[in-house]
XYZ file of C-alpha atoms in Angstrom:
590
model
C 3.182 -3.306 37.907
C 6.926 -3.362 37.754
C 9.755 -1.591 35.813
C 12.531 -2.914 34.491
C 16.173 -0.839 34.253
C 19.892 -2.183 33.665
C 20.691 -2.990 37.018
C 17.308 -3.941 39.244
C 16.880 -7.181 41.316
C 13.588 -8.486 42.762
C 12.445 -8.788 46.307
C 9.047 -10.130 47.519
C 7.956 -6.363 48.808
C 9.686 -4.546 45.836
C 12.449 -3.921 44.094
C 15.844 -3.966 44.874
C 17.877 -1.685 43.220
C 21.833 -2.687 42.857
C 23.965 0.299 42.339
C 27.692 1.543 43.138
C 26.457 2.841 46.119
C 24.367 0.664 47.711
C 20.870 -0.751 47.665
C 17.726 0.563 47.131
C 14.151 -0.490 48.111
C 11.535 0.540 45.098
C 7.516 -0.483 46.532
C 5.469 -2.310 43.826
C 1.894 -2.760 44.172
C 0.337 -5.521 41.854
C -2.507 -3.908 39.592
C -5.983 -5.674 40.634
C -7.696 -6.974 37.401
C -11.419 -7.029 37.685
C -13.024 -10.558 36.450
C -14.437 -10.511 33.049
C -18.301 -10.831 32.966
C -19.761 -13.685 31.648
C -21.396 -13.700 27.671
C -25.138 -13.488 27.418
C -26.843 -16.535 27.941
C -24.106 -18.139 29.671
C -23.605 -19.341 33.076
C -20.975 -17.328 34.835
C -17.894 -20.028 35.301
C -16.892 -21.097 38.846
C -12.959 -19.203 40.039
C -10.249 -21.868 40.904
C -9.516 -22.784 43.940
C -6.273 -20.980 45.415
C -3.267 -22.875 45.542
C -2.550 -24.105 49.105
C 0.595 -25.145 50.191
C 2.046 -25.753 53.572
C 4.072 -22.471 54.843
C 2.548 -20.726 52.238
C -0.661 -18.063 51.789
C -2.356 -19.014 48.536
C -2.414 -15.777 46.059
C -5.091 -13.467 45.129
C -6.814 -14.951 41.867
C -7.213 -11.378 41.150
C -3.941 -10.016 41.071
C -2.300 -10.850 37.864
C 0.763 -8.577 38.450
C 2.598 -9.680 41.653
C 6.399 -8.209 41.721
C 8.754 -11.247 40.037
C 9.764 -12.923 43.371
C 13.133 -11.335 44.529
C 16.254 -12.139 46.165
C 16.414 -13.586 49.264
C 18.516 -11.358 52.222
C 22.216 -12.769 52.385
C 22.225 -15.389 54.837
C 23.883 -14.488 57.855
C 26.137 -17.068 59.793
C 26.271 -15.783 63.164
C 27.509 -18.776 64.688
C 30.438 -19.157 62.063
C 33.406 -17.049 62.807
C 34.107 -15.407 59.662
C 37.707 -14.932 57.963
C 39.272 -11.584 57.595
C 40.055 -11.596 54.193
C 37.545 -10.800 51.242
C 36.513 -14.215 50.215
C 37.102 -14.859 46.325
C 33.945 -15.586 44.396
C 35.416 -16.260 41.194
C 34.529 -19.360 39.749
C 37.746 -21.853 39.336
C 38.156 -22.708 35.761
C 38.508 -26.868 35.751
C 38.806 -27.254 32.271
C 41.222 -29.639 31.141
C 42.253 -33.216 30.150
C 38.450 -35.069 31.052
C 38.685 -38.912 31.197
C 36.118 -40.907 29.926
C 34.372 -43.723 31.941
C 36.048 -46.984 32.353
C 34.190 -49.601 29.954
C 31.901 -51.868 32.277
C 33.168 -55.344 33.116
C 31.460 -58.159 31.606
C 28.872 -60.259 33.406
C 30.606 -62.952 35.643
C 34.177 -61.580 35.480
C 33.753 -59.203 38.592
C 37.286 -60.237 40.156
C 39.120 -59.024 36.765
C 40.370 -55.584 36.556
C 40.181 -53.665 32.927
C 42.767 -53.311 31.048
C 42.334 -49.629 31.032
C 41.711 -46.649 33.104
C 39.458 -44.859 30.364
C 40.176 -42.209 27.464
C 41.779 -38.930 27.732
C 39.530 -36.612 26.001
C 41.368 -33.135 25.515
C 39.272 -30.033 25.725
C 40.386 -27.062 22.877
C 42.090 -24.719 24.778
C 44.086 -21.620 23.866
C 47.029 -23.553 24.116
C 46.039 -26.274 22.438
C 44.893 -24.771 19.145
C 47.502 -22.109 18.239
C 46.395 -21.872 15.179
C 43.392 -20.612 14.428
C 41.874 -17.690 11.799
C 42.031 -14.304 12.572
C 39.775 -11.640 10.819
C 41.146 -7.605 10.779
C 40.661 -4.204 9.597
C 40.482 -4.208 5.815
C 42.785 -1.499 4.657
C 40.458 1.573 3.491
C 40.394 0.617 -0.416
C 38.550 -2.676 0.460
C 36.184 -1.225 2.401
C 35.062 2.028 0.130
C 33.398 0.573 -2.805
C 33.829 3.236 -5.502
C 30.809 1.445 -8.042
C 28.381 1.521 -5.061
C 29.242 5.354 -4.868
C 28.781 6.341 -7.806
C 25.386 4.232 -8.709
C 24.691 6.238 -5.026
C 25.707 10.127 -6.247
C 23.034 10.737 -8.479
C 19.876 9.697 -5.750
C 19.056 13.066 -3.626
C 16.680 10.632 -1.108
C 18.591 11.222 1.838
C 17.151 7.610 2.978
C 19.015 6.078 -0.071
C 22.673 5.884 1.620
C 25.263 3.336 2.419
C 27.854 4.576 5.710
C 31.938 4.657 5.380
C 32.982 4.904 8.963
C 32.148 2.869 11.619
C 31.180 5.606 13.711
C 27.767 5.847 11.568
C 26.646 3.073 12.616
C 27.397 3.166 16.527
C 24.297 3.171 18.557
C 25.112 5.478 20.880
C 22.183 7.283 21.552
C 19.575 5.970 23.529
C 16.162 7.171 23.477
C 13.523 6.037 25.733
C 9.873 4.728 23.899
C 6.388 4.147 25.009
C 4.591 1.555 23.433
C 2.473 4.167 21.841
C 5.274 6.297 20.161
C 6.632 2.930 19.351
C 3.420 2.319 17.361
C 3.559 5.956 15.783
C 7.041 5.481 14.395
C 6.196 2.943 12.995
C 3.541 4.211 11.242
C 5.110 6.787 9.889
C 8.783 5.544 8.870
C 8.233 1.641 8.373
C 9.614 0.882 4.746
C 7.051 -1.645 3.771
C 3.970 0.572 4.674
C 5.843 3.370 2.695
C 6.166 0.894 -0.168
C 2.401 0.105 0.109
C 1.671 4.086 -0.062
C 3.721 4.676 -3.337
C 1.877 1.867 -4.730
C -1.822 3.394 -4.270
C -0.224 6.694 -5.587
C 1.038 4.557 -8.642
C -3.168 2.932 -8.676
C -4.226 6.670 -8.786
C -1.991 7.298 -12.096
C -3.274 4.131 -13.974
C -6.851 5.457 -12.848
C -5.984 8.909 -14.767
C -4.349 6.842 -17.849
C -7.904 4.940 -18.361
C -9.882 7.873 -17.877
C -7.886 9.665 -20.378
C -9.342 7.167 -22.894
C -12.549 9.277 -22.527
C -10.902 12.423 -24.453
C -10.464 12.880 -27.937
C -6.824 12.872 -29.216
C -5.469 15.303 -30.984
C -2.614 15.031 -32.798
C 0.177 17.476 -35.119
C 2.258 16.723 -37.840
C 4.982 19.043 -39.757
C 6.931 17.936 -42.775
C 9.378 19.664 -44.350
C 10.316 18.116 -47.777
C 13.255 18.792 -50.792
C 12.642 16.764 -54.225
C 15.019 16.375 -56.987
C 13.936 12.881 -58.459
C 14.826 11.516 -62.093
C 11.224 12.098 -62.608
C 11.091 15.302 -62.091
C 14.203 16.564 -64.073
C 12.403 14.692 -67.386
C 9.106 16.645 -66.686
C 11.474 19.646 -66.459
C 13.465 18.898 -69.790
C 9.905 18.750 -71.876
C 8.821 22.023 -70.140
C 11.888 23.631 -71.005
C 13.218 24.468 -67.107
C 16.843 23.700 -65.842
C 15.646 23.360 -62.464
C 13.964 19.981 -61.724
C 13.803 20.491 -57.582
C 11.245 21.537 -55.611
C 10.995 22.556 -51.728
C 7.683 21.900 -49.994
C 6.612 22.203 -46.233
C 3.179 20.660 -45.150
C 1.358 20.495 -42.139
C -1.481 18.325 -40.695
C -3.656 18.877 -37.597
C -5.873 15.693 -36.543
C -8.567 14.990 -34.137
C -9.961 11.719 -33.541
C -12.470 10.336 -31.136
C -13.350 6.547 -30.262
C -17.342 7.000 -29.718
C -17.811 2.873 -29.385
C -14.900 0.312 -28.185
C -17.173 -2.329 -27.721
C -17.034 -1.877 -23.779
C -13.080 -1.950 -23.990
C -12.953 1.651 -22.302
C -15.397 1.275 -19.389
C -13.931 -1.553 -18.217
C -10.218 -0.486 -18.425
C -11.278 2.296 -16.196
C -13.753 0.557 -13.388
C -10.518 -2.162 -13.427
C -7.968 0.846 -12.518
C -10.265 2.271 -9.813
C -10.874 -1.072 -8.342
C -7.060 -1.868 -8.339
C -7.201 1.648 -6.355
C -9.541 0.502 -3.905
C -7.309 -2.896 -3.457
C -4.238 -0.339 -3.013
C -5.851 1.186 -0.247
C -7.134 -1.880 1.106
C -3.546 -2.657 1.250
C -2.501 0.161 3.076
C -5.029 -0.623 5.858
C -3.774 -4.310 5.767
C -0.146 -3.261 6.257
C -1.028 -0.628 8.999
C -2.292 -3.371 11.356
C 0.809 -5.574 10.282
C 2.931 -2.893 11.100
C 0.961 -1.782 14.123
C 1.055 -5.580 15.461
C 5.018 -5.828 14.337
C 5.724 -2.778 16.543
C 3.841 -4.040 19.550
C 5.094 -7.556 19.229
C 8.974 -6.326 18.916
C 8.015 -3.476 21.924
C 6.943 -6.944 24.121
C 9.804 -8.672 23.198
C 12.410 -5.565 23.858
C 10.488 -5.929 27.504
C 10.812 -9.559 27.896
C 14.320 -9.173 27.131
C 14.651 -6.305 29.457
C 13.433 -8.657 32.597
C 15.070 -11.830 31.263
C 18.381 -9.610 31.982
C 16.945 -8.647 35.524
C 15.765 -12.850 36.256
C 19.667 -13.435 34.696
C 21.107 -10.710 37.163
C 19.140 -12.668 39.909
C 20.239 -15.538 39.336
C 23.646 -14.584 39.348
C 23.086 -13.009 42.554
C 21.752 -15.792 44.149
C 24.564 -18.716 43.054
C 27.271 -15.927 44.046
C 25.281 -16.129 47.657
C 25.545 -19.895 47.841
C 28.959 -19.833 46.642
C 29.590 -17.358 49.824
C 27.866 -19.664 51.896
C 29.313 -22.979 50.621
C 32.771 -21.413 51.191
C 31.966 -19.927 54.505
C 31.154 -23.588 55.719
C 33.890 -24.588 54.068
C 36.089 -22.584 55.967
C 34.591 -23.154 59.129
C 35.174 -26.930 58.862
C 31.273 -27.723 58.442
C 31.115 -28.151 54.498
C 33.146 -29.752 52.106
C 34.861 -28.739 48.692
C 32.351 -30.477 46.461
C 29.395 -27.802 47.623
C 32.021 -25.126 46.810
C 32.654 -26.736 43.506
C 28.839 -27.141 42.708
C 28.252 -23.434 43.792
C 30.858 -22.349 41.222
C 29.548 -24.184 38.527
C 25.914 -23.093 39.049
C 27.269 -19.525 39.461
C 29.197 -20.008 35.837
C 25.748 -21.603 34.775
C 23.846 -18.414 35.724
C 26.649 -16.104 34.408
C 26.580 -17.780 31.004
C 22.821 -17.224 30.910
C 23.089 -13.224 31.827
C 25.384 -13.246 29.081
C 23.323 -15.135 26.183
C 19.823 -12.789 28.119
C 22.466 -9.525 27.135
C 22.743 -11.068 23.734
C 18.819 -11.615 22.945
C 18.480 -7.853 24.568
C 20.876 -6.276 22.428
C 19.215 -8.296 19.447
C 15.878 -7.121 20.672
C 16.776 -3.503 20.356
C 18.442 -3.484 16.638
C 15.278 -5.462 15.481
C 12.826 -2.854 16.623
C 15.153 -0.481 15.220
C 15.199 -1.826 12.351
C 11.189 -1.600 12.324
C 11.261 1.758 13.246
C 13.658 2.518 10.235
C 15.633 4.855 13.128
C 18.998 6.106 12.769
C 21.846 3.496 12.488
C 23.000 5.628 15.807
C 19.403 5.430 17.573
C 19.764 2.534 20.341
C 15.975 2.697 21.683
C 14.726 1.186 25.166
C 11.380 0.891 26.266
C 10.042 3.301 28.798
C 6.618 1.798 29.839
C 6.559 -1.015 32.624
C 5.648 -4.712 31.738
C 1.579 -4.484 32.349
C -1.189 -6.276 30.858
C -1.863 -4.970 27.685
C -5.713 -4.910 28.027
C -8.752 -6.920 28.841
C -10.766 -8.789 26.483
C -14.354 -8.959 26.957
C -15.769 -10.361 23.754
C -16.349 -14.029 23.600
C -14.765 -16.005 20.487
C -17.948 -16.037 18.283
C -18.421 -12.451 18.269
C -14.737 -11.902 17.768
C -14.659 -14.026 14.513
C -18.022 -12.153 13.115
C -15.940 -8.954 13.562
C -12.657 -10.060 12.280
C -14.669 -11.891 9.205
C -16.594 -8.503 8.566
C -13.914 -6.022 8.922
C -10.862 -7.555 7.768
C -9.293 -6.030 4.719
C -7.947 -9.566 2.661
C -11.380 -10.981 2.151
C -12.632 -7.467 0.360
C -9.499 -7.255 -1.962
C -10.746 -11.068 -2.290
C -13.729 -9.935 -3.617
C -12.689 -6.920 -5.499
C -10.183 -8.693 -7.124
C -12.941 -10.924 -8.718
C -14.156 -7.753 -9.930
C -11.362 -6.929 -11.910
C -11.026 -10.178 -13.081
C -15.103 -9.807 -14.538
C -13.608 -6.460 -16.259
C -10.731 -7.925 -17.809
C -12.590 -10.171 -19.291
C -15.074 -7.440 -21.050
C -11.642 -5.983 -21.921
C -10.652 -9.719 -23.923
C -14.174 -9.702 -25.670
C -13.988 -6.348 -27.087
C -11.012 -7.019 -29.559
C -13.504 -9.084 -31.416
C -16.413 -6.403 -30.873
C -16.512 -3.327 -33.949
C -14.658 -0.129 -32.648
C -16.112 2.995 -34.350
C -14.297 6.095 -34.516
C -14.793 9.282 -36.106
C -11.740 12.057 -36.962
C -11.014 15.582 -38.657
C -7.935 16.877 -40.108
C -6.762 19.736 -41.228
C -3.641 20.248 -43.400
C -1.590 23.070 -45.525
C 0.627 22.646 -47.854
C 3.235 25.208 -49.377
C 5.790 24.468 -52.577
C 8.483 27.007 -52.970
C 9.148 26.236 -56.235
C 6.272 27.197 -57.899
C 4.170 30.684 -58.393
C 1.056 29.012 -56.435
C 0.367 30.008 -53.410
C -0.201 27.694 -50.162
C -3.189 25.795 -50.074
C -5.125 23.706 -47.328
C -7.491 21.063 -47.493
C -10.024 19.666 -44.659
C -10.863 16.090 -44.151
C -13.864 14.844 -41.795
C -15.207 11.378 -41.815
C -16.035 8.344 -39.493
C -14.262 4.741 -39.595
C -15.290 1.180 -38.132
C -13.351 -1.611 -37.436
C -14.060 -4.970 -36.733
C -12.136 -7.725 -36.350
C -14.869 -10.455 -36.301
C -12.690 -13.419 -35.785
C -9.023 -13.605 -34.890
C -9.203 -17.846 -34.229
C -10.741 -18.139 -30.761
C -8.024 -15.885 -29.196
C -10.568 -13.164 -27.549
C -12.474 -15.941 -26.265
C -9.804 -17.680 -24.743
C -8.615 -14.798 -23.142
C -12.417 -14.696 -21.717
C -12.082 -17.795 -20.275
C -8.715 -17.292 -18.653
C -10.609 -14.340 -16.849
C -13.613 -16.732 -15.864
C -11.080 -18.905 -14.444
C -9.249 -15.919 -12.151
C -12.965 -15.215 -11.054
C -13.535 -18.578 -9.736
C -9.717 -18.752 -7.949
C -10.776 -15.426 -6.382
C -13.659 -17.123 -4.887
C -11.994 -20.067 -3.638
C -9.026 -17.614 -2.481
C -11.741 -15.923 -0.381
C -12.885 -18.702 1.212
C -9.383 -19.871 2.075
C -8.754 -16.506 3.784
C -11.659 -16.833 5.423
C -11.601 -20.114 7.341
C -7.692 -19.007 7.925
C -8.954 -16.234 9.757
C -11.565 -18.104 11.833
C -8.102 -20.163 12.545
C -6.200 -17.366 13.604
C -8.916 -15.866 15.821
C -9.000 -19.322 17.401
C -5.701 -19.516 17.530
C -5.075 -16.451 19.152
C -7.973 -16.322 21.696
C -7.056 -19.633 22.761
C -3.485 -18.834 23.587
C -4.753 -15.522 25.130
C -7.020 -17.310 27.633
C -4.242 -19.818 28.261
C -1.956 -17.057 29.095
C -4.174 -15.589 31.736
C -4.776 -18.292 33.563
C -1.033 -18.947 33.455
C -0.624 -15.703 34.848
C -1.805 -16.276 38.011
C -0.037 -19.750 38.140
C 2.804 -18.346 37.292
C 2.504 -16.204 39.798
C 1.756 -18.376 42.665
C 4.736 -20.596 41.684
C 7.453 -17.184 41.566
C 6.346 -16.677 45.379
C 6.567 -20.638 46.793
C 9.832 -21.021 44.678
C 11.291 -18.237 46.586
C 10.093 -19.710 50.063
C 11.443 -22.643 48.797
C 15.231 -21.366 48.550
C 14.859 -19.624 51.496
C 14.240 -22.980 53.363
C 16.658 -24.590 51.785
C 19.384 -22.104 52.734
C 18.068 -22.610 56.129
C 18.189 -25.760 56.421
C 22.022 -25.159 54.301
C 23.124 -23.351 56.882
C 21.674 -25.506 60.238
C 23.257 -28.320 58.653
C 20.095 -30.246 57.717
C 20.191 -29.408 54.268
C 22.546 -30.090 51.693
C 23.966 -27.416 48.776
C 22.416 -29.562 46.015
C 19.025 -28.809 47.417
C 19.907 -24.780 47.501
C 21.241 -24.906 43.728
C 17.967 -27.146 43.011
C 15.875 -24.407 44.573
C 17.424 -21.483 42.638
C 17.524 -23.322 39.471
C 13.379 -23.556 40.316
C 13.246 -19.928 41.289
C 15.032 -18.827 37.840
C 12.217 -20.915 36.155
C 9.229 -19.774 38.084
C 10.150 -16.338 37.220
C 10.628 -17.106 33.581
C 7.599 -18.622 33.271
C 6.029 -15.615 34.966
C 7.423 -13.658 32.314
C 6.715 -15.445 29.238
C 3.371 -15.713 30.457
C 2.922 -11.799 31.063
C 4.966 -11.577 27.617
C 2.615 -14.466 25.912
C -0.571 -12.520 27.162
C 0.489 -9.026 25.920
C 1.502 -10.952 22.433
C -1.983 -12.336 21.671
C -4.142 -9.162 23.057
C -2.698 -7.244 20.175
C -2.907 -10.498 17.559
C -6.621 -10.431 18.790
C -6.885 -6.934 17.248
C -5.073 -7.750 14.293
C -6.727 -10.373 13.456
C -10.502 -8.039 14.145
C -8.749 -5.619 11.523
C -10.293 -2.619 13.725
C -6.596 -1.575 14.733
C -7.390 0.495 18.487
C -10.865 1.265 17.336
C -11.697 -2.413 19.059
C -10.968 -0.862 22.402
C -13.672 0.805 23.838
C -13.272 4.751 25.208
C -12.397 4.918 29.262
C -15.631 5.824 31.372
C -16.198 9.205 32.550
């Protein structure tokens, strides 16, 4: 086990600490990882042999989590007399004018000499290219955006905003995450699993609409009317009245009732609550996404983390050959081509801490960005690079789990449901649809010396429309045909979850057993740079063979990592892809 922070080093014993003060020592003890039993019915396999090489004890198979190889102690020249003055570590820049190779001389005309020296290839420079764009601060009415505002002023979410000021969106503060708080956020803030939670509350109101079907509706209308027709003032003439208009107000109260829609209504409701149950199957689906997505960026935010520490390293180490190289230098035993092959593997190594800085930084705004934190939140991780978990189940049982439990073949399978009620839906238009109604209505004409008077109507009504040109039918058919791509959808998803499970199992045995390679090659690829300073600095060795060793250090203990990292990675794609989520993990022993 081993913790990474912003300025830690490795050592064979521990951890070396590099602060403004000085160094400190930090134990680590590698985690022992019991040996997986063997599945029923098979024969337990046989351990690999331990990697023997000369010099070297061969590792523990059974420690997976050695520390990450370290830095070698700074060589110490006692027999060189060292100079006074600080010696300058600073790589020489050699950029410049770079001349191409001299063409090769053609066969049989060895005693000519070419006409030319090569080709002066210029390098861009800041001298050289004076003119180049420059991007500044837009002036304050470029970068407020007054339509964006106002489309923004009337939304009360306080999620729904857009900053002004660069100080908004400044990541200042840091907060420290476990990889199970990591999880939780995202649970709880991740946009797309909110998204998948509106839509099941969206299912629920189409479930009410269809069940609202099973009501009678009742209905109210008022009419107030004023008449003074042509008509009218004739009929008044003959009856001797001046007056030809009349006011009247009438009123009508209706109930009606669908008692048979030819299945239409029992199948628009069993459709909206099986849509609900694929909305919530949806929700489950998404909350292992998100739970994988979170654990996945959480691994790579580590694997950043100790790519900066392996950088940091191997800066450390070319800045100790460049010492060395320009000790010997100075002492008359080495010459200035080490020197310059120290500087440009310490300019190597720098360039690499910077682009490792880069991924980290990148690392942290994508989990935030997960998390849906605070554009201000800069989160680190808190728990040390560990193995994840073991996994005991062989690959057969875990693809009769993942093919029972996972949530895309059901809504598979319930979708073909819907599809069978939609269809019922398209044959009922041709199907009678008997209703029966009530109404109730008053009238009242000012006009007159009658009083109001009211009237009630009650009475049943069928409709059929028997044939509308094959149009019902062909709906039908359409459904048929959605019932049959939902089948062969489900057995799609299914063998592509067999392949994932595969997938993933494989590459999580691979990265166990690379684990312990990986390991074994960290620890000789440190004794091998410690020989080869040795033999540096006796004179039997040469600088390219020190800058060779580092460079094989730097990639033992990247492969060490992505092999941790890679292991971590497809434990929690296992439980993905079993769609159990934690529940996979059996509960710690008493």
């Amino acid at each position: 086990m081993f913790a990474f922070r912003d300025f830690l080093t490795f050592s064979t014993s521990g951890l070396v600490v590099l602060s403004g003060g000085g160094v400190a020592i930090a134990q680590t003890t590698p985690p022992q990882i019991a040996t997986p039993e063997p599945p029923v019915g098979q024969a337990p396999q046989a351990p690999l042999p331990p990697l023997a090489t000369p010099g070297v004890d061969p590792l523990d198979t059974a420690a997976f989590l050695p520390s990450l190889g370290g830095l070698s102690q700074p060589t110490t020249l006692a027999a060189l007399p060292l100079p006074a003055a600080d010696l300058d570590l600073t790589p020489t820049a050699h950029l410049g004018t770079i001349q191409a190779p001299a063409p090769l001389l053609a066969q049989g005309d060895a005693t000519e000499t070419p006409s030319t020296t090569g080709v002066d290839v210029t390098l861009p420079t800041a001298e050289t290219n004076r003119t180049i764009p420059l991007v500044q601060s837009l002036p304050p009415d470029r970068v407020i955006n007054e339509d964006l505002n106002q489309l923004l002023e009337p939304i009360e979410n306080p999620a729904v905003t857009v900053p002004q000021e660069a100080t908004a969106v400044t990541a200042d503060n840091v907060v420290d995450l476990t990889l199970e708080e990591t999880i939780r956020l995202a649970l709880e803030r991740n946009e797309t699993l909110q998204e998948a939670r509106l839509n099941y509350d969206r299912s629920e109101e189409f479930v009410q609409e269809a069940i609202a079907a099973e009501y009678p509706n009742l209905s109210n209308q008022f009419d107030i009317t004023r008449t003074d027709s042509a008509n009218g003032e004739l009929q008044a003439r003959n009856l001797g009245r001046d007056n030809n208009a009349t006011t009247a107000i009438n009123g009508r109260l209706e109930v009606s009732y669908d008692i048979y829609t030819g299945g239409r209504r029992s199948a628009q409701i069993e459709a909206a609550q099986t849509q609900l149950q694929i909305a919530e199957l949806d929700i489950e689906r998404l909350t292992e996404e998100t739970r994988l997505a979170a654990a996945v960026n959480y691994y790579n935010l580590q694997s950043a983390d100790a790519q900066v520490v392996i950088e940091q390293s191997s800066v450390f180490d070319a800045t100790q050959s460049l010492r060395d190289a320009t000790l010997l230098e100075q002492a008359g035993l080495g010459t200035k081509f080490d020197v310059l092959r120290a500087e440009v593997e310490l300019a190597s190594a720098q360039q690499r801490l910077t682009r490792a800085e880069a991924t980290q930084r990148t690392a942290r705004r994508q989990l935030a960005q997960l998390l849906s934190l605070a554009p201000t939140i800069d989160p680190r991780t808190a728990d040390e690079i560990n193995l994840a978990g073991r996994w005991e189940i062989s690959l057969e049982e875990t693809i009769v789990l993942a093919l029972q439990n996972r949530q895309e073949l059901r809504q598979q399978l319930l979708q073909r449901e819907v599809d069978g009620y939609q269809e019922r839906i398209a044959l009922a238009a041709v199907r009678p649809l008997v209703s029966i109604f009530a109404n109730y209505d008053v009238l009242e004409v000012f006009d007159d010396s009658l009083g109001p008077a009211d009237g009630l109507t009650v009475g049943a009504r069928m409709r059929w429309n028997f044939f509308d040109g094959g149009a019902a039918a062909a709906r039908a058919n359409q459904e048929k045909v959605d019932q049959a791509i939902a089948e062969n959808r489900f057995a799609n998803q299914r063998n592509q979850i067999r392949l994932a499970v595969e997938t993933a199992y494989y590459d999580f045995e691979a990265s166990e057993q690379n684990i312990t390679t990986a390991a074994a090659a960290v620890t000789l690829a440190e004794e091998s740079l410690r020989l080869a300073r040795l033999r540096f600095n006796a004179g039997v060795g040469t600088q390219t063979d020190v800058i060779s060793a580092q460079t094989g250090l730097n990639t033992a203990r990247g492969n060490y990592l992505q092999a941790v990292t890679d292991y971590n990675r497809a434990f929690a794609q296992l439980k993905r892809e079993v769609g159990l989520g934690d529940a996979v993990i059996a509960p710690a022993a008493p």
